[in-house]
Coordinates of C-alpha atoms and ligand atoms in Angstrom, one line a residue:
X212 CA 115.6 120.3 87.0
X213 CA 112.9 122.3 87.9
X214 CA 110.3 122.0 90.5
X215 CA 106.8 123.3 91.8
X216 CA 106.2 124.7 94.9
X217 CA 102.8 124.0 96.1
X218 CA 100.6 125.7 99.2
X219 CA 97.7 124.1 100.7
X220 CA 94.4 125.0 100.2
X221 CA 91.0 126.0 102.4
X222 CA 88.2 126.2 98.9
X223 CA 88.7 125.5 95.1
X224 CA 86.7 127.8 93.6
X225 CA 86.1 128.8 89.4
X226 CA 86.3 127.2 85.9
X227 CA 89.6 125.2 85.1
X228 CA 89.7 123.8 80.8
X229 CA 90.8 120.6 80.0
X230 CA 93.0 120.5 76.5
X231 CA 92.9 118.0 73.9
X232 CA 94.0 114.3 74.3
X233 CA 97.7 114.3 74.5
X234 CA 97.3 110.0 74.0
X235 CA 95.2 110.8 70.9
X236 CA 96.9 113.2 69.5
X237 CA 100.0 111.3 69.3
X238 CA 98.6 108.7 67.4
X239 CA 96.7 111.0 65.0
X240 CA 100.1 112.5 64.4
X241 CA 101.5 110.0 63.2
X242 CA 98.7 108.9 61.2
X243 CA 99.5 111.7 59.3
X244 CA 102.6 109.5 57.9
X245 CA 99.9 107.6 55.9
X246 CA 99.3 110.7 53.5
X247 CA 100.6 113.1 51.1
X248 CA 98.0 115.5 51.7
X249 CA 97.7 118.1 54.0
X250 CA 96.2 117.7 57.5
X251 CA 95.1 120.2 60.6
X252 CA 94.6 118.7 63.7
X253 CA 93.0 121.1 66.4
X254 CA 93.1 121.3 69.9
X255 CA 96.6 120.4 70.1
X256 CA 98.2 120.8 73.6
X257 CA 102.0 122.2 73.2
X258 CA 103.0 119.2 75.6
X259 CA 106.8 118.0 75.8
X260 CA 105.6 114.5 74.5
X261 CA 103.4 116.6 71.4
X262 CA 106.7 118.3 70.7
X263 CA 109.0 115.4 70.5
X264 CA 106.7 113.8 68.3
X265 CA 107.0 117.1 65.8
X266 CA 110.5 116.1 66.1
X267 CA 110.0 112.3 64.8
X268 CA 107.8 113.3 62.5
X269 CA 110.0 116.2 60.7
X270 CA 113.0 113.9 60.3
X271 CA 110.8 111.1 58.4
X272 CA 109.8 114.0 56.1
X273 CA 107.0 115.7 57.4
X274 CA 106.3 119.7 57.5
X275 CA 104.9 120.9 60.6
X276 CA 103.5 124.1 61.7
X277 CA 101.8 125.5 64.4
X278 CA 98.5 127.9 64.2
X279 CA 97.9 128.5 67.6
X280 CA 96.6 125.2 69.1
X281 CA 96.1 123.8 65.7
X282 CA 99.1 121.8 63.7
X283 CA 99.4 122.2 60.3
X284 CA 100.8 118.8 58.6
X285 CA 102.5 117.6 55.3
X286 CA 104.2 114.4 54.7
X287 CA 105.1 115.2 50.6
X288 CA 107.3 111.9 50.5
X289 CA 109.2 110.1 53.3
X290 CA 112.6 110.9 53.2
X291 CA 113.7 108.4 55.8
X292 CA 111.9 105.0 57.0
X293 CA 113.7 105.4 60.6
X294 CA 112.3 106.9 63.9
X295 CA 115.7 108.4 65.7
X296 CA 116.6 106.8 68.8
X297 CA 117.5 110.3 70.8
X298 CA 113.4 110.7 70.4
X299 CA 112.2 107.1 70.9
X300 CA 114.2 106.5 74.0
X301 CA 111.9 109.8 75.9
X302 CA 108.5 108.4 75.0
X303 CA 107.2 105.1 74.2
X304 CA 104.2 106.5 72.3
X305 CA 106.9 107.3 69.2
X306 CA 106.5 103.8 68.4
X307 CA 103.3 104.7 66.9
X308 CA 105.0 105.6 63.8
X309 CA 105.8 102.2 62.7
X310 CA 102.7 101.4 61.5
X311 CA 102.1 104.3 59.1
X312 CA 105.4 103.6 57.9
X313 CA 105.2 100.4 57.3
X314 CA 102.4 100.9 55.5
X315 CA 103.1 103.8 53.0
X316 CA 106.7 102.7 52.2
X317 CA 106.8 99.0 53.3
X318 CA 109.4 99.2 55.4
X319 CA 110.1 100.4 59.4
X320 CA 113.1 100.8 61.3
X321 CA 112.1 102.1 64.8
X322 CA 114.2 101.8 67.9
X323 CA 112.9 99.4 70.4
X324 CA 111.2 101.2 73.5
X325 CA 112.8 99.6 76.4
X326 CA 111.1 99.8 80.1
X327 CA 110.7 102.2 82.0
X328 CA 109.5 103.1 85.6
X329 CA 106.4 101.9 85.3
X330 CA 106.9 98.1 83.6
X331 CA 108.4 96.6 81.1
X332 CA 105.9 97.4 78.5
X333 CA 106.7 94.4 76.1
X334 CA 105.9 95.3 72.1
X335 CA 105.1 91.8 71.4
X336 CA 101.4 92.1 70.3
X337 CA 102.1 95.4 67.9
X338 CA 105.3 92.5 66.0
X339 CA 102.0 89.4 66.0
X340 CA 99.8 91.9 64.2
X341 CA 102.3 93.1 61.9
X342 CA 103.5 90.0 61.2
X343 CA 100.0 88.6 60.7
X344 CA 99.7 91.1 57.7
X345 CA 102.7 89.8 55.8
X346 CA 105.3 91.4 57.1
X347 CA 108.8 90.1 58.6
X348 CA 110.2 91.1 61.4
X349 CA 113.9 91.4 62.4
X350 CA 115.3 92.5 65.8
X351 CA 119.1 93.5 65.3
X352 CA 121.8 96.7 67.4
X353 CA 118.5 98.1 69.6
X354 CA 116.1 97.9 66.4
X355 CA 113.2 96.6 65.2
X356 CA 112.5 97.0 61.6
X357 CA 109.8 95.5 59.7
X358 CA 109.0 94.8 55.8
X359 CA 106.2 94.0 53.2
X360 CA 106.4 93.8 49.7
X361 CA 102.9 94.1 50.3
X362 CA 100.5 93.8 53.3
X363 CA 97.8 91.5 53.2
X364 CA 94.4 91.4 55.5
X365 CA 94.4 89.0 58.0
X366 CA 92.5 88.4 61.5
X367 CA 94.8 89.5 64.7
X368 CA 93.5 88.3 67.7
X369 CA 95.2 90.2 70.6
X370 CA 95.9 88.4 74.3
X371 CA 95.3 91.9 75.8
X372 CA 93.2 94.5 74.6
X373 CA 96.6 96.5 74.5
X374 CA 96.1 100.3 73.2
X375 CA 99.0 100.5 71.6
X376 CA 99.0 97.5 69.5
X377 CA 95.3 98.6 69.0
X378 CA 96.6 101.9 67.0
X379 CA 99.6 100.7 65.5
X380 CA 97.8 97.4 63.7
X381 CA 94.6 99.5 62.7
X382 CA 97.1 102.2 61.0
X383 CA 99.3 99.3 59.5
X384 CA 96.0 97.6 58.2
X385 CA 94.1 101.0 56.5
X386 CA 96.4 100.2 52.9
X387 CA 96.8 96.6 53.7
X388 CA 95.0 94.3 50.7
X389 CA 91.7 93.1 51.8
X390 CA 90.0 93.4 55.2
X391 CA 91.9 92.5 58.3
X392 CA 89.8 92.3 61.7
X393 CA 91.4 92.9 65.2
X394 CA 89.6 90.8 67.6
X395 CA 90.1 91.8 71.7
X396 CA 90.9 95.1 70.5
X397 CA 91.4 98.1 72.9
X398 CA 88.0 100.0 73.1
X399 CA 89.5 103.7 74.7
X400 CA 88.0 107.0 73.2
X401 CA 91.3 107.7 71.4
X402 CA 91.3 104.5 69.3
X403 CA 88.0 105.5 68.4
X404 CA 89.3 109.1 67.9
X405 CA 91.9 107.8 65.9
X406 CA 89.5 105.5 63.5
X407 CA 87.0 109.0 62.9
X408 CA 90.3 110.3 61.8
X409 CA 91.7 107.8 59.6
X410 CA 88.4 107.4 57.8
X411 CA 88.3 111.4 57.3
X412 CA 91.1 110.4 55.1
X413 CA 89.7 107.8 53.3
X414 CA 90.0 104.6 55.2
X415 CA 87.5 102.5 55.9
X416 CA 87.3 101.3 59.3
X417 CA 84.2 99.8 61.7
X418 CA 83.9 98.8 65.2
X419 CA 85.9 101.4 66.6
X420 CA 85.5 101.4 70.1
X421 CA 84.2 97.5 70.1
X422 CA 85.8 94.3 70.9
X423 CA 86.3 93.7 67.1
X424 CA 87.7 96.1 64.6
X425 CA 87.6 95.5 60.7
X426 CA 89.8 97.3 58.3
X427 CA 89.1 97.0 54.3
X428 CA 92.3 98.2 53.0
X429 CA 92.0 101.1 50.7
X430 CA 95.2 102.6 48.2
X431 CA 95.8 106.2 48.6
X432 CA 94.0 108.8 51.3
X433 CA 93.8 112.5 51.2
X434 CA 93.8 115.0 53.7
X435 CA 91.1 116.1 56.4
X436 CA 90.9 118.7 59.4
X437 CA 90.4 116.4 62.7
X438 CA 89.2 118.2 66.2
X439 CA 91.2 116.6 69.1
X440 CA 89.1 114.7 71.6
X441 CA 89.7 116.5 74.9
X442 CA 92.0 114.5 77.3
X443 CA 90.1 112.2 79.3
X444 CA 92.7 112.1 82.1
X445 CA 93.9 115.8 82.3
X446 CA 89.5 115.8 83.3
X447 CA 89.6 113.1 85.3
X448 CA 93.1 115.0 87.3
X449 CA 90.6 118.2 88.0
X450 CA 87.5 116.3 89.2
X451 CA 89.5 114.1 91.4
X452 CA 91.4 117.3 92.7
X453 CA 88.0 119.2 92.9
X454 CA 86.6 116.3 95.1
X455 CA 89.5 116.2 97.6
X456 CA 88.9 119.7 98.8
X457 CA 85.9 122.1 99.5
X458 CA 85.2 123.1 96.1
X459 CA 82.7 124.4 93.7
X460 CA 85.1 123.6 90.2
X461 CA 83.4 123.7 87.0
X462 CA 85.8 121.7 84.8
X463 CA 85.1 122.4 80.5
X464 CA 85.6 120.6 77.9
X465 CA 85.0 117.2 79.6
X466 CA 83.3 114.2 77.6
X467 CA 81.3 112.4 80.6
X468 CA 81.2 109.3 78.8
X469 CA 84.9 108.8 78.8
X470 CA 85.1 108.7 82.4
X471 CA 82.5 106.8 83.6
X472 CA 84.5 104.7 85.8
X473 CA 86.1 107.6 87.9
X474 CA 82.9 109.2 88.3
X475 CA 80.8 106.6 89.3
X476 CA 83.9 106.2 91.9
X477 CA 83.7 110.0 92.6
X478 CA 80.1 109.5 93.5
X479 CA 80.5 106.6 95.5
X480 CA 83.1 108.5 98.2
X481 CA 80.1 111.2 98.7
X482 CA 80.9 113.8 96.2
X483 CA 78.2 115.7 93.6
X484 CA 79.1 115.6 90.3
X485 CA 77.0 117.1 88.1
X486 CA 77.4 117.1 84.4
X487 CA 76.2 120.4 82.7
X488 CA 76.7 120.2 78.8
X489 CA 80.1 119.8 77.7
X490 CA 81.6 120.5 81.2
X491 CA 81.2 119.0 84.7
X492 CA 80.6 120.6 88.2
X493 CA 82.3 118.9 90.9
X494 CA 81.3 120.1 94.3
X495 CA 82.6 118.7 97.3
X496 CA 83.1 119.0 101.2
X497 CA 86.5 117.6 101.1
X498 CA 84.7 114.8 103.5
X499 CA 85.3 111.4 101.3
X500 CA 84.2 107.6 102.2
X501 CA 87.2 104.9 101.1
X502 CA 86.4 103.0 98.3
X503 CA 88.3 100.1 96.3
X504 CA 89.4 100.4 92.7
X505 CA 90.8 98.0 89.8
X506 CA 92.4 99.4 87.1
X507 CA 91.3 97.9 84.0
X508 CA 91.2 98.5 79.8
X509 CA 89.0 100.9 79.0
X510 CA 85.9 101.1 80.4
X511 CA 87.5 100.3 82.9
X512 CA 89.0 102.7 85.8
X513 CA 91.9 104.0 83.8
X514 CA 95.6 102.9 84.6
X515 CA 96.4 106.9 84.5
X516 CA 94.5 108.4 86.7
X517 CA 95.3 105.5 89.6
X518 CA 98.1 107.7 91.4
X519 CA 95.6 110.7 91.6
X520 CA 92.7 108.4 92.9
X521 CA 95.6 107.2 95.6
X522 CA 96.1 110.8 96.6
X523 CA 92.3 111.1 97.8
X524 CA 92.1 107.7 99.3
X525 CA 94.9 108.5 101.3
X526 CA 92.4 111.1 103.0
X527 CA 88.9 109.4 102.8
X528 CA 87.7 108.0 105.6
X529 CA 88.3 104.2 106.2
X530 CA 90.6 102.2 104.2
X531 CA 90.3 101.0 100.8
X532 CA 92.4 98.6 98.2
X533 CA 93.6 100.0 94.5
X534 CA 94.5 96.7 92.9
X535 CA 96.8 97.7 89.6
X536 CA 96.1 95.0 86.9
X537 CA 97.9 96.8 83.7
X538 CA 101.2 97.9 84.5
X539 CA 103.4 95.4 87.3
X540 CA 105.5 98.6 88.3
X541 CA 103.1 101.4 89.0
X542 CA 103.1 101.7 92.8
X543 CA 106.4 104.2 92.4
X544 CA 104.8 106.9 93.7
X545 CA 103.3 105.3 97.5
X546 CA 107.1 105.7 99.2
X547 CA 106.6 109.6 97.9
X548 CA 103.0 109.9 99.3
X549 CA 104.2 107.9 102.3
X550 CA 106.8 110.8 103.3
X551 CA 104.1 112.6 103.2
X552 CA 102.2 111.0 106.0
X553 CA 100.2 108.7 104.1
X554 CA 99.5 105.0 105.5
X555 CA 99.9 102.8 102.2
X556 CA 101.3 99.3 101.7
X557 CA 102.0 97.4 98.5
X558 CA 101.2 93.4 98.3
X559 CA 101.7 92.2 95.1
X560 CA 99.2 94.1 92.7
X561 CA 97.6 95.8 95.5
X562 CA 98.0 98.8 97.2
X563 CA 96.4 98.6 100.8
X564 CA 95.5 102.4 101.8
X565 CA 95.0 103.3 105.6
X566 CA 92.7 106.5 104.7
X567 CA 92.2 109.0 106.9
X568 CA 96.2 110.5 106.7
X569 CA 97.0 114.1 107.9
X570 CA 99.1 114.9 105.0
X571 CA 102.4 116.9 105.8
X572 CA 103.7 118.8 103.1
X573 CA 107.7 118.3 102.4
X574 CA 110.3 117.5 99.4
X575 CA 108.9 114.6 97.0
X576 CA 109.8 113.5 93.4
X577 CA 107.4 112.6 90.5
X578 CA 108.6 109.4 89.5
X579 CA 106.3 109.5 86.2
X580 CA 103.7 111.9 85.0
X581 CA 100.9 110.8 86.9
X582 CA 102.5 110.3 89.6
X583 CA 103.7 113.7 89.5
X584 CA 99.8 114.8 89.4
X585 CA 99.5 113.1 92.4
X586 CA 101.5 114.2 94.3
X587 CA 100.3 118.4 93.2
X588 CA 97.0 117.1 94.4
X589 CA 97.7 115.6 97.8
X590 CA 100.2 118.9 98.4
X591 CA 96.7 120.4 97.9
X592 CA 95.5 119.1 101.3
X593 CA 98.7 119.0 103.1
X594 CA 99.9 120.8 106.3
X595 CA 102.3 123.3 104.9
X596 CA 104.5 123.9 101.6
X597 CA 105.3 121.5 99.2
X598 CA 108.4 121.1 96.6
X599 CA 107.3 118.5 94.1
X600 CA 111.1 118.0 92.1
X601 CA 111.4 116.7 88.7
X602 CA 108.6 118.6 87.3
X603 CA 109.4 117.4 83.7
X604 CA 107.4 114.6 84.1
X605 CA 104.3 116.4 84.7
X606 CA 105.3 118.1 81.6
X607 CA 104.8 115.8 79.5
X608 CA 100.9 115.8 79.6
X609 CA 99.7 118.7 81.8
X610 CA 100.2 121.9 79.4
X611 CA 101.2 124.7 82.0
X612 CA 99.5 123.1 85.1
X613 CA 100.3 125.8 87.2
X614 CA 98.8 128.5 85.0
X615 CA 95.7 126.6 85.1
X616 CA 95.1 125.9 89.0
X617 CA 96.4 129.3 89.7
X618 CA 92.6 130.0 87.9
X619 CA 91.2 128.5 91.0
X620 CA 92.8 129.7 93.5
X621 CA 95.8 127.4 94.2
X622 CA 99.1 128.9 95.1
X623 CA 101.4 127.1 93.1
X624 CA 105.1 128.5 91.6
X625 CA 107.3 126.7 89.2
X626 CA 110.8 127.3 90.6
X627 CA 113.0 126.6 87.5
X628 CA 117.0 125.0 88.2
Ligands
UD1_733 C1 98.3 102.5 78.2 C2 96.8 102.4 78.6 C3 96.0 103.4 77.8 C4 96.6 104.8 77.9 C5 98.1 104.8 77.6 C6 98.7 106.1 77.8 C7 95.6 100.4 79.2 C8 95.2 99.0 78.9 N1 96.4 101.0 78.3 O1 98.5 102.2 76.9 O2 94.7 103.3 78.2 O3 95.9 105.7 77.1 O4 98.7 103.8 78.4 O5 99.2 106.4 79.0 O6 95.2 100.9 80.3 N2 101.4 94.7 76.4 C9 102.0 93.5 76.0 N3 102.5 93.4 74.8 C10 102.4 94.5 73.9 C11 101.7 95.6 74.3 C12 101.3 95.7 75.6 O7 102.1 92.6 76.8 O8 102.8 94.3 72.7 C13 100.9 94.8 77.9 C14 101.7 95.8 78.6 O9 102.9 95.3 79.2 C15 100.7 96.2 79.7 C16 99.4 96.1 79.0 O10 99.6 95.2 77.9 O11 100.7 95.4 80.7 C17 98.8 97.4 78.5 O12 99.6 97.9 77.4 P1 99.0 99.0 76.4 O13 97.6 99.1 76.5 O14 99.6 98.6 75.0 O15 99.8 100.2 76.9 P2 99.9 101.6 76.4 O16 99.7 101.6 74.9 O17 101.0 102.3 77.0

């Protein structure tokens, strides 16, 4: 496995580009599934997760091809209803292709996602919704698999505004007969992404982004060429980096509005951060007050960028408490930034953060992808090297992170195994 080797840093200094959404992407991927018609969907970050989907997608039927950062896709017919299991079982955002399936053919068959280090991320509100549009259900050898002689409209109301039941009932519902409204639905940039998208194709979908979400189900689509939002998190992962240090970091291709939440927080520690067109200069003294955080739905402070905001409480001044109220089992990575120095302890959903840390740089393990983030950042401001293992993580959604801070200055080397 490989690793990156990471020196610490006096001054960040320079312009660092965010890519497309890797969590909007996904879903616009498999949207694709819906159609017959060609689609092109730009700004496409070659990420591991990007690529397994290609995989998914190409044994279901679809032709795939890349243009630089654009993919060129084609679903002619659907040559099987089944998502494998080798692909599922690496990334839970494959389950976003039950939906479209469902929906074009009638039937589903996609391995269950299982936990994984971060909870037990239950599927529960994606099998209500489908179920609410007709379709039955059965749970048999690791499986789910759903079917509908037809869908029919109907009103889902969801306990959590939960983003991935969001996507999956809104793509199930776009051919469903009638209208179908999602009440408490998920309100993050990439549902709303994912709605521009669908209706480019001929859906016809309102209230993206709002509480409530109505569908009127429509018969065929065609194709459309779809722009990538930028990734809201991979921004969010610079400014917070930029902050922690002395810097002057211009960071492009940011949409503020997505992040409202992390820079409102940004701004509360002491740190200027100045939006200028479609990018955002972040310019620090690397001298930080503590602050508390909630993770929350969006627009809410985002579950994903919690680890990174725990790497610069760690060395604000005063002591703060990051309370994590979407995922039970995301504190993985405090025992990793505690080798490091740090002064954290978990209670319950909290995280209670002694700032103030003299961060010691040594061996440490991503434990998830933002975790893995994390720990690049706080590595930033440590005393001397160091090895961040089981870099495939950070993989996953940071397209060649060490190209891109190497543009600012930061000594960073991926040792591969
Ligand atoms: C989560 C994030 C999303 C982010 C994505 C990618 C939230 C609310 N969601 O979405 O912003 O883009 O990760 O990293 O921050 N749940 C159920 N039953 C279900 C589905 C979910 O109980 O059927 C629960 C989960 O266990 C969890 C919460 O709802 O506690 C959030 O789940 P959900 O939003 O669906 O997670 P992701 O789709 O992974």
């Amino acid at each position: 496995m490989s690793k990156f080797i990471v020196h610490p840093i006096d001054k960040l200094e320079g312009e660092i580009v965010v890519g497309g959404a890797k969590n909007g992407v996904l879903p616009l991927m498999a949207s694709v599934l819906l159609t017959a018609e060609p689609c092109v969907i730009h700004d496409v970050p070659d990420l591991k997760d990007v690529n397994v989907m290609i995989e998914i997608l190409k044994v279901i039927g679809a032709k795939i091809e890349w243009e630089g950062s654009s993919l060129h896709i084609e679903v002619p017919k659907i040559l099987k209803n089944e998502a494998p299991y080798e692909y599922v079982s690496k990334m839970r955002a494959s389950f976003d292709v039950m939906g479209p399936l469902l929906a074009r053919t009638g039937v589903a068959r996609v391995p269950m996602p299982g936990g994984c280090s971060i909870g037990e991320r239950p599927i529960d509100l994606h099998i209500k919704g489908f179920k609410a549009l007709g379709a039955t259900i059965e749970f048999g050898h690791g499986f789910v698999e759903a079917r509908a002689e037809k869908l029919v409209g109907a009103s889902v109301y969801l306990d959590f505004p939960s983003f991935g039941a969001t996507k999956n009932i809104m793509m199930a519902a776009t051919m469903a007969e009638g209208v179908t409204m999602i009440e408490n639905a998920a309100k993050e940039p990439e549902i709303v992404d994912l709605a521009n998208f669908l209706n480019q194709i001929g859906a016809k979908i309102s209230g993206a982004g709002t509480d409530t979400i109505k569908i009127t189900g429509v018969k065929s689509f065609g194709g459309a060429i779809h722009r990538a939002i930028p990734d809201r998190i991979e921004a969010g992962t610079y400014l917070i980096m930029a902050a922690m240090n002395k810097s002057n970091v211009l960071v492009k291709n940011v949409v503020t509005s997505h992040l409202k939440a992390v820079i409102s927080k940004l701004i509360e520690c002491g740190v200027q951060v100045i939006p200028e067109g479609d990018n955002v200069r972040v310019i620090s003294d690397g001298k930080l007050k503590a602050v508390d955080i909630t993770t929350l739905p969006h627009p809410g402070f985002p579950t994903d960028l919690q680890a990174q905001f725990m790497s610069l409480l760690t060395v604000a001044e005063g002591s703060s408490v990051i309370m994590e109220t979407v995922f039970e089992n995301r504190f993985m990575h405090v025992s990793e930034f505690n080798r490091m120095g740090a002064n954290i302890k978990i209670e319950g959903h909290s995280a209670l953060i002694q700032g103030g840390a003299k961060l010691q740089g040594t061996e440490v393990k991503a434990t998830d992808l933002r975790a893995g983030a994390a720990l690049v950042l706080a590595a930033l401001v440590a005393d001397g090297e160091t090895s961040v293992h089981d870099i495939y993580h950070i993989d996953r959604g940071y397209n060649n992170l060490e190209s891109k801070l190497q543009t600012l200055g930061v000594k960073i080397e991926r040792i591969q195994d």
